[in-house]
C-alpha positions as semicolon CSV with decimal commas, in nm:
position;residue;x (nm);y (nm);z (nm)
1;M;0,008;0,001;-0,027
2;S;0,117;0,336;-0,111
3;V;-0,102;0,643;0,016
4;P;0,078;0,946;-0,036
5;K;0,144;1,188;0,280
6;G;0,151;1,589;0,266
7;R;0,559;1,626;0,284
8;N;0,819;1,628;0,009
9;V;0,588;1,660;-0,221
10;R;0,685;1,886;-0,555
11;V;0,447;2,126;-0,723
12;E;0,574;2,244;-1,102
13;I;0,476;2,444;-1,376
14;A;0,609;2,429;-1,704
15;A;0,869;2,734;-1,763
16;T;0,995;2,695;-2,143
17;F;0,903;2,437;-2,425
18;S;1,137;2,249;-2,662
19;T;1,048;2,250;-3,005
20;A;0,706;2,107;-3,080
21;K;0,761;1,754;-3,286
22;T;0,529;1,623;-3,570
23;V;0,281;1,388;-3,488
24;T;0,145;1,144;-3,824
25;G;-0,040;0,888;-3,631
26;V;-0,202;0,754;-3,276
27;T;-0,322;0,398;-3,263
28;K;-0,639;0,289;-3,122
29;A;-0,472;0,116;-2,829
30;S;-0,421;0,100;-2,444
31;P;-0,247;0,288;-2,474
32;G;-0,239;0,485;-2,713
33;V;0,114;0,437;-2,946
34;A;0,215;0,776;-3,123
35;T;0,438;0,756;-3,448
36;S;0,657;1,063;-3,482
37;T;0,967;1,023;-3,746
38;A;1,334;1,070;-3,511
39;H;1,175;1,176;-3,243
40;G;1,445;1,190;-3,018
41;L;1,232;1,217;-2,718
42;A;1,378;1,028;-2,370
43;E;1,135;0,893;-2,141
44;G;0,916;1,086;-1,898
45;T;0,942;1,317;-2,099
46;I;0,573;1,550;-2,062
47;G;0,431;1,793;-2,280
48;Y;0,125;1,905;-2,472
49;W;-0,098;1,767;-2,728
50;T;-0,195;2,004;-3,034
51;V;-0,421;1,881;-3,241
52;T;-0,514;1,962;-3,604
53;A;-0,765;1,706;-3,773
54;G;-0,915;1,375;-3,561
55;M;-0,862;1,277;-3,196
56;T;-0,985;1,628;-3,068
57;E;-1,007;1,411;-2,755
58;L;-0,600;1,446;-2,690
59;D;-0,656;1,838;-2,831
60;G;-0,484;2,067;-2,519
61;M;-0,411;1,795;-2,300
62;A;-0,094;1,742;-2,093
63;G;0,092;1,472;-2,217
64;S;0,393;1,168;-2,139
65;V;0,593;0,968;-2,357
66;D;0,661;0,578;-2,255
67;A;0,835;0,323;-2,438
68;T;0,992;0,490;-2,684
69;A;1,139;0,354;-2,991
70;T;1,325;0,557;-3,271
71;N;0,979;0,651;-3,458
72;T;0,717;0,582;-3,191
73;W;0,624;0,601;-2,821
74;N;0,300;0,515;-2,608
75;V;0,077;0,773;-2,473
76;E;0,127;0,679;-2,092
77;A;-0,162;0,575;-1,919
78;V;-0,385;0,748;-2,213
79;D;-0,657;0,450;-2,359
80;T;-0,705;0,589;-2,669
81;T;-0,931;0,267;-2,813
82;N;-1,275;0,480;-2,811
83;F;-1,127;0,818;-2,956
84;T;-1,145;0,948;-3,273
85;T;-0,962;0,884;-3,542
86;F;-0,602;1,061;-3,569
87;T;-0,531;1,268;-3,832
88;A;-0,241;1,582;-3,767
89;G;-0,115;1,689;-3,472
90;T;0,233;1,782;-3,227
91;F;0,371;1,694;-2,920
92;T;0,546;2,000;-2,757
93;P;0,774;1,861;-2,484
94;V;0,864;2,106;-2,165
95;A;1,222;2,186;-2,171
96;T;1,186;2,338;-1,753
97;W;1,020;2,353;-1,497
98;V;1,007;2,571;-1,197
99;T;0,833;2,500;-0,882
100;L;0,554;2,656;-0,673
101;S;0,724;2,612;-0,386
102;P;0,469;2,808;-0,165
103;A;0,227;2,551;-0,260
104;T;0,013;2,413;0,063
105;G;-0,159;2,156;-0,089
106;Y;-0,396;2,025;-0,347
107;D;-0,718;1,892;-0,439
108;L;-0,805;1,663;-0,750
109;A;-1,238;1,711;-0,842
110;G;-1,466;1,701;-1,041
111;G;-1,490;1,387;-1,302
112;D;-1,848;1,310;-1,147
113;A;-2,131;1,151;-1,418
114;D;-2,435;1,345;-1,578
115;E;-2,704;1,141;-1,336
116;I;-3,010;1,107;-1,627
117;D;-3,357;0,974;-1,474
118;V;-3,466;0,618;-1,649
119;T;-3,759;0,574;-1,506
120;T;-4,051;0,440;-1,694
121;L;-4,395;0,417;-1,578
122;L;-4,417;0,050;-1,517
123;D;-4,174;0,154;-1,170
124;N;-4,217;0,207;-0,834
125;I;-3,894;0,317;-0,794
126;H;-3,657;0,566;-0,948
127;K;-3,376;0,413;-1,211
128;V;-3,079;0,642;-1,276
129;D;-2,802;0,590;-1,519
130;F;-2,471;0,799;-1,569
131;G;-2,367;0,960;-1,872
132;L;-2,075;1,216;-1,937
133;L;-1,792;1,246;-1,678
134;G;-1,782;1,637;-1,591
135;A;-1,462;1,831;-1,647
136;E;-1,204;1,756;-1,400
137;T;-1,052;2,068;-1,231
138;V;-0,762;2,109;-0,970
139;N;-0,765;2,353;-0,658
140;F;-0,471;2,443;-0,485
141;N;-0,399;2,634;-0,148
142;Q;-0,045;2,835;-0,157
143;L;0,103;3,115;0,091
144;S;0,088;3,393;-0,073
145;D;0,389;3,486;-0,239
146;T;0,262;3,704;-0,539
147;Q;0,603;3,792;-0,675
148;A;0,750;3,490;-0,719
149;V;0,818;3,334;-1,053
150;A;0,572;3,040;-1,072
151;A;0,323;3,302;-0,918
152;L;0,347;3,519;-1,154
153;Q;0,302;3,301;-1,444
154;I;0,027;3,159;-1,331
155;E;-0,135;3,536;-1,273
156;A;-0,035;3,637;-1,620
157;A;-0,148;3,281;-1,799
158;A;-0,547;3,321;-1,565
159;R;-0,586;3,681;-1,731
160;A;-0,457;3,575;-2,034
161;G;-0,672;3,280;-2,061
162;T;-0,412;3,070;-2,157
163;D;-0,308;2,714;-2,040
164;V;-0,064;2,604;-1,785
165;T;0,105;2,257;-1,777
166;F;0,126;2,135;-1,465
167;R;0,356;1,834;-1,280
168;I;0,341;1,731;-0,882
169;T;0,559;1,477;-0,806
170;L;0,514;1,259;-0,466
171;P;0,692;1,076;-0,233
172;N;0,718;0,815;-0,343
173;G;0,820;0,933;-0,743
174;E;0,426;0,858;-0,874
175;R;0,336;1,245;-1,083
176;R;0,010;1,399;-1,170
177;V;0,043;1,580;-1,464
178;F;-0,236;1,800;-1,673
179;R;-0,299;2,104;-1,857
180;G;-0,518;2,372;-1,823
181;V;-0,617;2,717;-1,795
182;P;-0,559;2,850;-1,401
183;S;-0,824;3,162;-1,258
184;L;-0,671;3,442;-1,101
185;P;-0,576;3,357;-0,758
186;G;-0,736;3,541;-0,443
187;E;-0,527;3,641;-0,116
188;S;-0,657;3,655;0,232
189;L;-0,490;3,790;0,566
190;A;-0,576;3,804;0,876
191;L;-0,440;3,918;1,233
192;S;-0,121;3,710;1,324
193;Q;-0,179;3,498;1,041
194;A;0,063;3,422;0,685
195;A;-0,129;3,539;0,401
196;N;-0,302;3,283;0,201
197;S;-0,369;3,233;-0,176
198;S;-0,597;2,960;-0,419
199;F;-0,680;2,921;-0,760
200;K;-0,815;2,680;-0,969
201;V;-0,745;2,501;-1,272
202;A;-0,988;2,350;-1,538
203;V;-0,805;2,076;-1,661
204;K;-0,790;2,052;-2,055
205;G;-0,937;1,612;-2,086
206;R;-0,776;1,452;-1,811
207;V;-0,540;1,445;-1,509
208;L;-0,289;1,172;-1,558
209;R;-0,136;0,973;-1,299
210;L;0,187;0,827;-1,334
211;P;0,364;0,551;-1,171
212;V;0,678;0,610;-1,107
213;A;0,925;0,693;-1,358
């Protein structure tokens, strides 16, 4: 049993990116396999997808590179079996990260399914089926260090409505990876207390729960 504990947890956001890799195909499988000629990516590389035709489910989503070969890699932890057919797109790898050092906690939320009433006149109790899953969100709590490099980047992204790529590394080496638009961080301050802040991220696609790299 490996239960995460709230210590020695590193929260990072992507600071810079390398040149995007052209992807010519992604199989429908679990996991999907991406084809990109002589991509040169190392296992464990984190990046994000830009899909220009087909497989819209991947568009804007964070991704992790696994089981690399010269021209392919596994789309780690993503089952693409029921996705639409991939036609064209790119994968942009993260080059450098910056630590969100004031972070004090996070909460992975959302993903609840819509409840659909399927009760008929013959029934004497309500029947419910599940529909689409709700969008995932991540809530962050942090100390309010508004001039920290990562905090400034999050504020700028919130005001511009642009995506940020996040990586959370747990003490056992497991990772939580996702990409999305952050809300504008607030600030709360009271007598004899450190100023606190919080913000929410609207996740593109899904949060990847990755094993030890």
